[in-house]
PDB file of C-alpha atoms and ligand atoms in Angstrom:
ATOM      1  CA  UNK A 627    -138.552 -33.237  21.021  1.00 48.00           C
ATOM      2  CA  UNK A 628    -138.416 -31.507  17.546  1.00 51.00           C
ATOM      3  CA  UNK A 629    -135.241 -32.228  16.056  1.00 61.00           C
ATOM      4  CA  UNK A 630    -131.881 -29.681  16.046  1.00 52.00           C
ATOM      5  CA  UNK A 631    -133.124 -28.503  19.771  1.00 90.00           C
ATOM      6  CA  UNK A 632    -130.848 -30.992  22.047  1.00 97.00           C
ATOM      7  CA  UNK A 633    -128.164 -28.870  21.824  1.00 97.00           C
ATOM      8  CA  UNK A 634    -130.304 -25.698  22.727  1.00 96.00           C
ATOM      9  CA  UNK A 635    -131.740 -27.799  25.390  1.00 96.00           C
ATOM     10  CA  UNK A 636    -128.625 -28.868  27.355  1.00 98.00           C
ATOM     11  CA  UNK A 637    -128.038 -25.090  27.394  1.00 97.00           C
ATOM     12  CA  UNK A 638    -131.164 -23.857  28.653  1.00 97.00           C
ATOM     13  CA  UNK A 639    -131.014 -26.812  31.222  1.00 97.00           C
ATOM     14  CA  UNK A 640    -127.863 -25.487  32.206  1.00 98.00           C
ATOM     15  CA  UNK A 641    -128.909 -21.957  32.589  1.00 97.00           C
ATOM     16  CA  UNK A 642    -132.176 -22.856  34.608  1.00 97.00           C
ATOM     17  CA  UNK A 643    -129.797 -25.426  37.208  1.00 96.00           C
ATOM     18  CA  UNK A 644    -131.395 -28.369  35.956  1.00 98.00           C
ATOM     19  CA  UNK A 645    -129.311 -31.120  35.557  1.00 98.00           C
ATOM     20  CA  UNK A 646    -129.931 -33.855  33.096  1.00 98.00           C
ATOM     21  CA  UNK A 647    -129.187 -38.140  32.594  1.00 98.00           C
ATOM     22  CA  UNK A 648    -127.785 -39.613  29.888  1.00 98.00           C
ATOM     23  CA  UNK A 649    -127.699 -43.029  29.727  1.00 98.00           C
ATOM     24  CA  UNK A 650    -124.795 -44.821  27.695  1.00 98.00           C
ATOM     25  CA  UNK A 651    -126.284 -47.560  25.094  1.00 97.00           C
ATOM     26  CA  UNK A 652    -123.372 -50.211  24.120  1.00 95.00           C
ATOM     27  CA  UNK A 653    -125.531 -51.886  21.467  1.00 95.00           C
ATOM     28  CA  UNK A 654    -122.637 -54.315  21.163  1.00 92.00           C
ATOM     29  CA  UNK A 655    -123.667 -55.644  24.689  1.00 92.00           C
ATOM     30  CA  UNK A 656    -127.570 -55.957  24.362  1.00 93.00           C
ATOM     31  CA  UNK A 657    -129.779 -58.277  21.915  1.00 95.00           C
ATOM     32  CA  UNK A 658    -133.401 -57.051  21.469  1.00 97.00           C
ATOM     33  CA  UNK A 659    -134.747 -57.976  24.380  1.00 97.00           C
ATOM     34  CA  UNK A 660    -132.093 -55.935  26.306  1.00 96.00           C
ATOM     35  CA  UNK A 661    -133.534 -52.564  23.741  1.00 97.00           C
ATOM     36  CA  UNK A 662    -136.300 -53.248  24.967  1.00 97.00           C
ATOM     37  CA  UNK A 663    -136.259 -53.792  28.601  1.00 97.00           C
ATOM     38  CA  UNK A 664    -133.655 -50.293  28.278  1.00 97.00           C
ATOM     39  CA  UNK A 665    -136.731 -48.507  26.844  1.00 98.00           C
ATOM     40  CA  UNK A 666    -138.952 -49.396  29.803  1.00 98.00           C
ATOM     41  CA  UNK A 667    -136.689 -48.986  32.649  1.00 98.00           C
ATOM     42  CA  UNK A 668    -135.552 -45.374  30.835  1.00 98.00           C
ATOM     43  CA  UNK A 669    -138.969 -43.839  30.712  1.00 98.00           C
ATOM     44  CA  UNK A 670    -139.983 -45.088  33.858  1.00 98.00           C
ATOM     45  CA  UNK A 671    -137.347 -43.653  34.975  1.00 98.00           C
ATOM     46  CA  UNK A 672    -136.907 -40.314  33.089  1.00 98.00           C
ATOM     47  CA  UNK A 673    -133.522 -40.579  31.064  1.00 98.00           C
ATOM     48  CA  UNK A 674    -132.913 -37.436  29.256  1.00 98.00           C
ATOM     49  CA  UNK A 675    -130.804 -38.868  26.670  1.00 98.00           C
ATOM     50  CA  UNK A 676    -129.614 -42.291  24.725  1.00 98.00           C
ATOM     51  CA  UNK A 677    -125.748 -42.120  24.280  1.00 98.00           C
ATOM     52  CA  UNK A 678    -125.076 -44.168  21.724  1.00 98.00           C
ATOM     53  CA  UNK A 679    -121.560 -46.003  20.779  1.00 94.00           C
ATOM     54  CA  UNK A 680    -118.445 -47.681  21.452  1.00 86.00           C
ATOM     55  CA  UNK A 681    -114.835 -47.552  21.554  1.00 85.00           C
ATOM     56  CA  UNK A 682    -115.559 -50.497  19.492  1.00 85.00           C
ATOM     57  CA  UNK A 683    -118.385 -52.309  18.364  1.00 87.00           C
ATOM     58  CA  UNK A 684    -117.896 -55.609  16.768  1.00 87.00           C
ATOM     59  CA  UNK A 685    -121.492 -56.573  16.182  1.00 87.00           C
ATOM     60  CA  UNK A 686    -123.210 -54.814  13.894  1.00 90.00           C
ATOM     61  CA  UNK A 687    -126.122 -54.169  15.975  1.00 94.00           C
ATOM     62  CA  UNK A 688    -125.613 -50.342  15.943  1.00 96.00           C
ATOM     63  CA  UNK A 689    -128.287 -49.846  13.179  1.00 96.00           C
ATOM     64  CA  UNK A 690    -130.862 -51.651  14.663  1.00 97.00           C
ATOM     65  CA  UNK A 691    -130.275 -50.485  18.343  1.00 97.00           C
ATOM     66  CA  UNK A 692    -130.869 -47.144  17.315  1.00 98.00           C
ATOM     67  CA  UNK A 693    -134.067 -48.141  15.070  1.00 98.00           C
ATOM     68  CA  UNK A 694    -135.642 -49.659  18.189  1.00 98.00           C
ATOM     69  CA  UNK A 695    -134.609 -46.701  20.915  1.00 98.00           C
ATOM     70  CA  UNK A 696    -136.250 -44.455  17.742  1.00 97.00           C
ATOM     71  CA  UNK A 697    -139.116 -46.419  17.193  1.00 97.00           C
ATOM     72  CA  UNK A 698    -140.075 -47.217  21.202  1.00 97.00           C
ATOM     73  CA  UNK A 699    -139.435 -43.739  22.785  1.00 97.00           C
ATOM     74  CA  UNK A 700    -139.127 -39.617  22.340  1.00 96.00           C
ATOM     75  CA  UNK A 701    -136.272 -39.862  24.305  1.00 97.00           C
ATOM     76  CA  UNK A 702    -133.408 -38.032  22.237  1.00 97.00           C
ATOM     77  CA  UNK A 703    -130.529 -40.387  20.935  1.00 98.00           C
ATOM     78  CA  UNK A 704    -127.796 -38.535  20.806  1.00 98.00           C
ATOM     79  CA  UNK A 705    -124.497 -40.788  18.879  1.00 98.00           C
ATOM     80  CA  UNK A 706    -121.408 -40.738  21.136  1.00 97.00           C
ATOM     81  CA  UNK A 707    -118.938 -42.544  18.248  1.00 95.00           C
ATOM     82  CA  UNK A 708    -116.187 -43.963  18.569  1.00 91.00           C
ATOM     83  CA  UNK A 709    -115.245 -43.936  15.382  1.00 90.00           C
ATOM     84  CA  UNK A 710    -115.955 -42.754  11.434  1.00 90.00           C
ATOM     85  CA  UNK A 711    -118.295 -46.059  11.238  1.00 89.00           C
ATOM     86  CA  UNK A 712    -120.709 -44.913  14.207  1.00 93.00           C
ATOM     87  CA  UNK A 713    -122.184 -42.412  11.734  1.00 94.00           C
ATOM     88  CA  UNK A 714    -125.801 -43.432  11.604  1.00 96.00           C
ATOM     89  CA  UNK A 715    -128.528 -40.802   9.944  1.00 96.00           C
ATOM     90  CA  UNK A 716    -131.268 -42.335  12.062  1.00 97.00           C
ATOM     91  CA  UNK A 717    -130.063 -40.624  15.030  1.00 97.00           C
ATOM     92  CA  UNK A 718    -131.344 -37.254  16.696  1.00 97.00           C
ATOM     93  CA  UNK A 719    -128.010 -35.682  17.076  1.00 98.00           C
ATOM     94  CA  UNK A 720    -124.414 -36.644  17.191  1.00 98.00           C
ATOM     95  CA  UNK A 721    -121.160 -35.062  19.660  1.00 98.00           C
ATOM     96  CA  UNK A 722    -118.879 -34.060  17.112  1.00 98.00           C
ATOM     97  CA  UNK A 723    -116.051 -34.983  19.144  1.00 97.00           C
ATOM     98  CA  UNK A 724    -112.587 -33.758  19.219  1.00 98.00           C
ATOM     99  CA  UNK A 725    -110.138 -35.694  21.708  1.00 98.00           C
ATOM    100  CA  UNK A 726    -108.129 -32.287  22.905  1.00 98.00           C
ATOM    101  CA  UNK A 727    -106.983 -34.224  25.565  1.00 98.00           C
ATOM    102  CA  UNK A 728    -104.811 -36.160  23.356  1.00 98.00           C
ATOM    103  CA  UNK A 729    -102.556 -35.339  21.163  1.00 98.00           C
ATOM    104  CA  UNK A 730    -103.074 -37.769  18.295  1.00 97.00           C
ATOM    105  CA  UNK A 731    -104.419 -35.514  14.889  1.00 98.00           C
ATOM    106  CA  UNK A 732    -106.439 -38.121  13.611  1.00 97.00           C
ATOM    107  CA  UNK A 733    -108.605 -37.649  16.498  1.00 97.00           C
ATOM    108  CA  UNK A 734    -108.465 -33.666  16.863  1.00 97.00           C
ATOM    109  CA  UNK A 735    -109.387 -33.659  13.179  1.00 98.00           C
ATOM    110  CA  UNK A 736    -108.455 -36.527  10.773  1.00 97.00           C
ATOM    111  CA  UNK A 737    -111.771 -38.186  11.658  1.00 97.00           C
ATOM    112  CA  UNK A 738    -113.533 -35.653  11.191  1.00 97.00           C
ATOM    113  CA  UNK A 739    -112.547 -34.677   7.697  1.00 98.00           C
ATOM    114  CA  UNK A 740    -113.193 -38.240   7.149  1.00 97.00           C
ATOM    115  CA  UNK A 741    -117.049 -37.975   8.181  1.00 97.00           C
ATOM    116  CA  UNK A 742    -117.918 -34.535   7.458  1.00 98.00           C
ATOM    117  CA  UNK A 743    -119.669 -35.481   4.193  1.00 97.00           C
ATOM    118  CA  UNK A 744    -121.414 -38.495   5.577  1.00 96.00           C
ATOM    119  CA  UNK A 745    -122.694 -36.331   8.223  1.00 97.00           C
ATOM    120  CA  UNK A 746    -123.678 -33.632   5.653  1.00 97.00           C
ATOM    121  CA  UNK A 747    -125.981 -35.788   4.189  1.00 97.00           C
ATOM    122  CA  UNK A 748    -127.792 -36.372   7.040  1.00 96.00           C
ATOM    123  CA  UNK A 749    -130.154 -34.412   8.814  1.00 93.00           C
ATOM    124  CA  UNK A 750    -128.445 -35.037  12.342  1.00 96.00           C
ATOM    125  CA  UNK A 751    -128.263 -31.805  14.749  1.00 98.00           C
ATOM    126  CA  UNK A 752    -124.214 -31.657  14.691  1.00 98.00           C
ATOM    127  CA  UNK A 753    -122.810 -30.150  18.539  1.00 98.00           C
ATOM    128  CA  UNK A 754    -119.335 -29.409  18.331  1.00 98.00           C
ATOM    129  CA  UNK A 755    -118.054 -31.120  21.602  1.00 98.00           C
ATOM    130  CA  UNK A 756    -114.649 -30.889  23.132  1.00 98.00           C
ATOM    131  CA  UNK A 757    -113.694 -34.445  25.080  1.00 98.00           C
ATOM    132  CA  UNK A 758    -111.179 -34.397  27.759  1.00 98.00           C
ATOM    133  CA  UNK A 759    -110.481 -37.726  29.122  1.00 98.00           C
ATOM    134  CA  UNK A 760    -108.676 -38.106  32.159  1.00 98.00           C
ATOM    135  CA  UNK A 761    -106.751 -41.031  33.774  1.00 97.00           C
ATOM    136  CA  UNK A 762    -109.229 -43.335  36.099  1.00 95.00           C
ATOM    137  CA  UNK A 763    -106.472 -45.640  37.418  1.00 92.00           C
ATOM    138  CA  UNK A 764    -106.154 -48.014  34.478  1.00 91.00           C
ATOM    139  CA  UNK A 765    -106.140 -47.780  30.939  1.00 92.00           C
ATOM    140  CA  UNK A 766    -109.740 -47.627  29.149  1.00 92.00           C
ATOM    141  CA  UNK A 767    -110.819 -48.670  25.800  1.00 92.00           C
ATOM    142  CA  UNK A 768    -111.096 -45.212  24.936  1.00 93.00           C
ATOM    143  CA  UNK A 769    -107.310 -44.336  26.178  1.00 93.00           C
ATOM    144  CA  UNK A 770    -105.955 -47.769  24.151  1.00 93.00           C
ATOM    145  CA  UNK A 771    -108.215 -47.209  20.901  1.00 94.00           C
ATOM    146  CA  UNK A 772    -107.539 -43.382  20.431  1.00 95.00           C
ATOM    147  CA  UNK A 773    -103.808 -43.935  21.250  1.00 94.00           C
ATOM    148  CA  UNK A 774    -103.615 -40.784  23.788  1.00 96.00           C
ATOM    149  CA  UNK A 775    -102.459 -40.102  27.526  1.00 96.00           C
ATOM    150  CA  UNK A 776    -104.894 -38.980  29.389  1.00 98.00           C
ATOM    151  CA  UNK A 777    -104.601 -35.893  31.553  1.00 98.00           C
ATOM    152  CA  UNK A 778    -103.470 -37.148  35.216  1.00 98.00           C
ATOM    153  CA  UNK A 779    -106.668 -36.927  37.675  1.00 97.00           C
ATOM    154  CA  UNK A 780    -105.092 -34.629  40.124  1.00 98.00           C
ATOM    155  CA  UNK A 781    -103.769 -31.932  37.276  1.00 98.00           C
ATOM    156  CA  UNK A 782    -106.463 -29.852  37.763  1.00 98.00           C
ATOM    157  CA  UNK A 783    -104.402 -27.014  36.008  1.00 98.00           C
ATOM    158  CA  UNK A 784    -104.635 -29.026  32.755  1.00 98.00           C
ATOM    159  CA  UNK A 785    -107.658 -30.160  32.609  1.00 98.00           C
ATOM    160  CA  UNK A 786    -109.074 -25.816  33.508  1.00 98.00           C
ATOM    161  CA  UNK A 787    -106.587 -24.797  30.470  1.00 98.00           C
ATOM    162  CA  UNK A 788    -107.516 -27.508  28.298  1.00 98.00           C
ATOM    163  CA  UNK A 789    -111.530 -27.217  28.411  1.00 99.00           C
ATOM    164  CA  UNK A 790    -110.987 -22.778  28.460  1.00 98.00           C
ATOM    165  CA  UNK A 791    -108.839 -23.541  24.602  1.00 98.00           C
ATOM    166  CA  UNK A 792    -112.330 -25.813  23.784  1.00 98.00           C
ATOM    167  CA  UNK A 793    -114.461 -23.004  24.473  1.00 98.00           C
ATOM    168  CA  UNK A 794    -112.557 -21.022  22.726  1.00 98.00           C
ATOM    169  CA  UNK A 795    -112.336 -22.643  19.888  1.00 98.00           C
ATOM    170  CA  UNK A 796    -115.631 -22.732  19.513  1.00 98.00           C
ATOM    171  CA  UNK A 797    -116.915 -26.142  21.063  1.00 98.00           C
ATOM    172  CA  UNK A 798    -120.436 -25.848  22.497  1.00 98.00           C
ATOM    173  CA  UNK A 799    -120.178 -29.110  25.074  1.00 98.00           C
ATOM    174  CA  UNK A 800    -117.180 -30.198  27.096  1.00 98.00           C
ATOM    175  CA  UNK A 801    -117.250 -33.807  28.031  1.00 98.00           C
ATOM    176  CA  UNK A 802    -114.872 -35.335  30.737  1.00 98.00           C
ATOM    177  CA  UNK A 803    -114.967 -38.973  30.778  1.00 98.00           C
ATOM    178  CA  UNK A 804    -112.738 -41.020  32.754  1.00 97.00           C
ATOM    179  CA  UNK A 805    -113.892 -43.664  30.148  1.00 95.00           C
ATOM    180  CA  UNK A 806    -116.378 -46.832  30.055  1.00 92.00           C
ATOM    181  CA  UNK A 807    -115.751 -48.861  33.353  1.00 89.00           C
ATOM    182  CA  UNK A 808    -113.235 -46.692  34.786  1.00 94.00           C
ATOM    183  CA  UNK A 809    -111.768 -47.489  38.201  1.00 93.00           C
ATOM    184  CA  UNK A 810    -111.890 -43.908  39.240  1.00 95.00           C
ATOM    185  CA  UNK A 811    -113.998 -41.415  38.479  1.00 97.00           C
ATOM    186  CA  UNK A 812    -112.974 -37.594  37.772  1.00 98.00           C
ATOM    187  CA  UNK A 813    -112.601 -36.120  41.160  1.00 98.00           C
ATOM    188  CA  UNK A 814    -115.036 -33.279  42.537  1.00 98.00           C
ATOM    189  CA  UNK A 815    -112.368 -30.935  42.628  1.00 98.00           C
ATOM    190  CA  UNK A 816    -111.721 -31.389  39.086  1.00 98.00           C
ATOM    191  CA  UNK A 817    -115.473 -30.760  37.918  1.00 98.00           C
ATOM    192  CA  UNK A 818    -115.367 -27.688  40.314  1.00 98.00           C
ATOM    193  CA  UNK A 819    -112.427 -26.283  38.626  1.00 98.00           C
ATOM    194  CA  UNK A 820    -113.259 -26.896  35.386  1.00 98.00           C
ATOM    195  CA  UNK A 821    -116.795 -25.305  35.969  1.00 98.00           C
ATOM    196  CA  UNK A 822    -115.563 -21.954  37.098  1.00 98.00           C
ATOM    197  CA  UNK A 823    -113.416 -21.568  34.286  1.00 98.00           C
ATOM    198  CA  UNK A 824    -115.630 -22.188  31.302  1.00 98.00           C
ATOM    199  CA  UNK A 825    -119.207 -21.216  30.355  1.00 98.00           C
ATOM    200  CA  UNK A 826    -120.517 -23.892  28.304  1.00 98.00           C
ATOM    201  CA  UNK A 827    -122.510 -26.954  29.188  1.00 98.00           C
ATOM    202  CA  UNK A 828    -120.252 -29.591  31.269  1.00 98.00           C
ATOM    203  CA  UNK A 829    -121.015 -33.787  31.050  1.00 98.00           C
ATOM    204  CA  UNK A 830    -119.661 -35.777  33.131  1.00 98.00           C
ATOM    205  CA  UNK A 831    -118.986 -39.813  32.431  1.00 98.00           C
ATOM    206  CA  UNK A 832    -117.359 -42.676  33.914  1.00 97.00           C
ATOM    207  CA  UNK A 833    -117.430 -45.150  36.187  1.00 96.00           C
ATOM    208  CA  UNK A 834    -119.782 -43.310  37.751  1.00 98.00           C
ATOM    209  CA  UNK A 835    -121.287 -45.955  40.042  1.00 97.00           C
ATOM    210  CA  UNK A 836    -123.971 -43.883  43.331  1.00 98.00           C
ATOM    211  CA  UNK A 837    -126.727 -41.538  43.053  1.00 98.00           C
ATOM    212  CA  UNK A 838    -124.725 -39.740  45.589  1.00 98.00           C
ATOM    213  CA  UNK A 839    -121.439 -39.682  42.995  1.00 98.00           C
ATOM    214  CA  UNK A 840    -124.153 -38.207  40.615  1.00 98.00           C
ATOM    215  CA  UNK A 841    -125.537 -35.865  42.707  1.00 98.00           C
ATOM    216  CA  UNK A 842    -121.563 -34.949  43.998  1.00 98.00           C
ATOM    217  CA  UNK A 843    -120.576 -34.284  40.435  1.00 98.00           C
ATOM    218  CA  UNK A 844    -123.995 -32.388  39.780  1.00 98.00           C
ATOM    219  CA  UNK A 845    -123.522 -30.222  42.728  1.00 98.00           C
ATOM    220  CA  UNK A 846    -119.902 -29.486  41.928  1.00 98.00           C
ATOM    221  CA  UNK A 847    -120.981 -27.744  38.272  1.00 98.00           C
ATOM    222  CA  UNK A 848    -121.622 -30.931  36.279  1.00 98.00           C
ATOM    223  CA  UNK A 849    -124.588 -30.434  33.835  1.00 98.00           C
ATOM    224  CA  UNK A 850    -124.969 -34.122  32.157  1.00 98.00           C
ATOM    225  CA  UNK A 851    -124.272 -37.001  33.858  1.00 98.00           C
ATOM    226  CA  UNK A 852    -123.743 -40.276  31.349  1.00 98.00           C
ATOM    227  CA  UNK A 853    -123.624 -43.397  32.929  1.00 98.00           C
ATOM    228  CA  UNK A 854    -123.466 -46.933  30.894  1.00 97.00           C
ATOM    229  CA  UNK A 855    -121.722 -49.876  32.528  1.00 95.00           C
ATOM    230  CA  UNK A 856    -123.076 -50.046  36.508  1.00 96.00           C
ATOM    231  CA  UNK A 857    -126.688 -49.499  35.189  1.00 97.00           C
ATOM    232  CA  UNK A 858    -125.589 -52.740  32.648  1.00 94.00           C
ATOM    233  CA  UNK A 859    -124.223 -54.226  35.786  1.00 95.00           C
ATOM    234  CA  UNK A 860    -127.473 -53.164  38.128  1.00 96.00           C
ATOM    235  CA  UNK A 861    -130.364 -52.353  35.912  1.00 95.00           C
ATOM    236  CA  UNK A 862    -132.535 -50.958  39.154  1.00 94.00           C
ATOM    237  CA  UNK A 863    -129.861 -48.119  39.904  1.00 97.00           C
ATOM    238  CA  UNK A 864    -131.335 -46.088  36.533  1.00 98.00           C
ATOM    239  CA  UNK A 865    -134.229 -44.648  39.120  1.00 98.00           C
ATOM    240  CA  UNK A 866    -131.863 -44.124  41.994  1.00 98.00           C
ATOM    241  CA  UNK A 867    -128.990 -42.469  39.670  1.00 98.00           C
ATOM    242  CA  UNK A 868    -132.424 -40.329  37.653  1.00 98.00           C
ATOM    243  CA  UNK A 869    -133.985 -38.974  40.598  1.00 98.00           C
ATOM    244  CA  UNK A 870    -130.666 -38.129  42.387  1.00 98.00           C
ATOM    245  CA  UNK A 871    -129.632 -36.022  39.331  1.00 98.00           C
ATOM    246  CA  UNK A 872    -133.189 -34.592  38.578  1.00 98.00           C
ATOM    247  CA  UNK A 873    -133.336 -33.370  42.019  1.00 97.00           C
ATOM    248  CA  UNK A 874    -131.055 -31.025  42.094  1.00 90.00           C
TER     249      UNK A 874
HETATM  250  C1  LIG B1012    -118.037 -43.632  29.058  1.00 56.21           C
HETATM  251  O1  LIG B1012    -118.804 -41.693  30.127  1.00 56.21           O
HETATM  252  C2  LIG B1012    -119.180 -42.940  29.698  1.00 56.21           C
HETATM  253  O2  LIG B1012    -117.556 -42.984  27.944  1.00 56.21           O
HETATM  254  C3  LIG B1012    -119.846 -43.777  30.774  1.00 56.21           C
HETATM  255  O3  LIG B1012    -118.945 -44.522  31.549  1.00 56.21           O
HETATM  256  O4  LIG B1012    -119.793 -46.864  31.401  1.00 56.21           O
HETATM  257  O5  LIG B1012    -118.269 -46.165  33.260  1.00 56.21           O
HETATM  258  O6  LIG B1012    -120.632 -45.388  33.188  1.00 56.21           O
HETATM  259  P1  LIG B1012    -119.444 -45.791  32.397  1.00 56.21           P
END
């Protein structure tokens, strides 16, 4: 894929029903040999997408994880950062994210002022990305690190108004993620609602565990599934979780 076109391509996805796979990289939790065996298992198996990042990664492997998914595939890596220090110019894209769940304004903005210029400098595809997170039953990295509630999983109502004042201002991607490892994942009824209220592309994360939770979420208006820690857990389940998504 030519670069600047992931963006463009979750969209026309989206407006020809195809859903797409993106699979969460923690390059904190693999060594080469884990890169590698990733690469092999996510062509095979048709991954749309690398996610790349971490709430928090403590091993300075970030660099060289996305060197190798660069060098050993054409599948996109897209950075999903957790913080200013996940900037890294070797990647395709990165999801420019603002936390309007929360309501903490270093991560609606502060951040972001803080990396702008890094990111200038780079030829990285920017996509302007709203991120919801909602409450999965116990607290997440992502709900400790960024220091903000996230929206109760049965306040549908919230999460519809939140994701509409994305879209409006101006985000081209919402992501709900019940965060890495979470207990629960976001309901069906929540995806549904959220779908028929906004027009942009919708991912889905989090402890997202069956092809048939993929394929639920899918069929209820989700448009990217990411899924990181049960294919860690279970390597096999990256065909099961691919086809079930691709076949819809
Ligand atoms: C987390 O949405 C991603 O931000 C994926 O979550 O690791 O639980 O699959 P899991």
């Amino acid at each position: 894929m030519m670069k600047k076109e992931i963006n463009n391509s979750i969209r026309n996805s989206k407006l020809l029903g195809k859903k797409q796979f993106a699979l969460l990289v923690d390059p904190d939790k693999l060594d080469d040999a884990g890169i590698k065996n990733i690469l092999v298992n996510a062509q095979k198996a048709k991954v749309d997408f690398f996610f790349v990042g971490g709430s928090l990664l403590t091993n300075d492997n970030l660099d060289n994880c996305i060197s190798m998914l660069k060098g050993g595939s054409d599948i996109p890596v897209v950075l999903f950062p957790g913080n200013v220090l996940q900037v890294n110019a070797k990647a395709d894209a990165i999801l420019f994210l603002s936390l309007i769940s929360g309501r903490n304004a270093e991560m609606l903005i502060g951040r972001h002022v803080i990396s702008a210029p890094m990111i200038r400098a780079t030829d990285m595809e920017v996509i302007p990305t709203g991120y919801l997170l909602v409450e999965s039953g116990k607290p997440t990295a992502v709900s400790y690190m960024s220091n903000t509630t996230p929206i109760p999983n049965d306040k549908n109502d919230i999460a519809i108004c939140t994701a509409m004042a994305g879209e409006m201002l101006g985000h081209k991607l919402i992501y709900m993620d019940a965060g890495s490892g979470a207990k629960e994942p976001i309901t069906v009824e929540m995806i549904a609602a959220v779908r028929k209220n906004i027009s942009i592309p919708l991912i889905i994360g989090g402890g997202i565990h069956t092809p048939e939770k993929a394929m639920e979420n899918c069929k209820a208006g989700a448009d990217v599934i990411v899924v990181g820690n049960s294919i860690e857990k279970n390597p096999g389940l990256i065909n099961s979780i691919s086809e079930a998504i691709h076949s819809i």
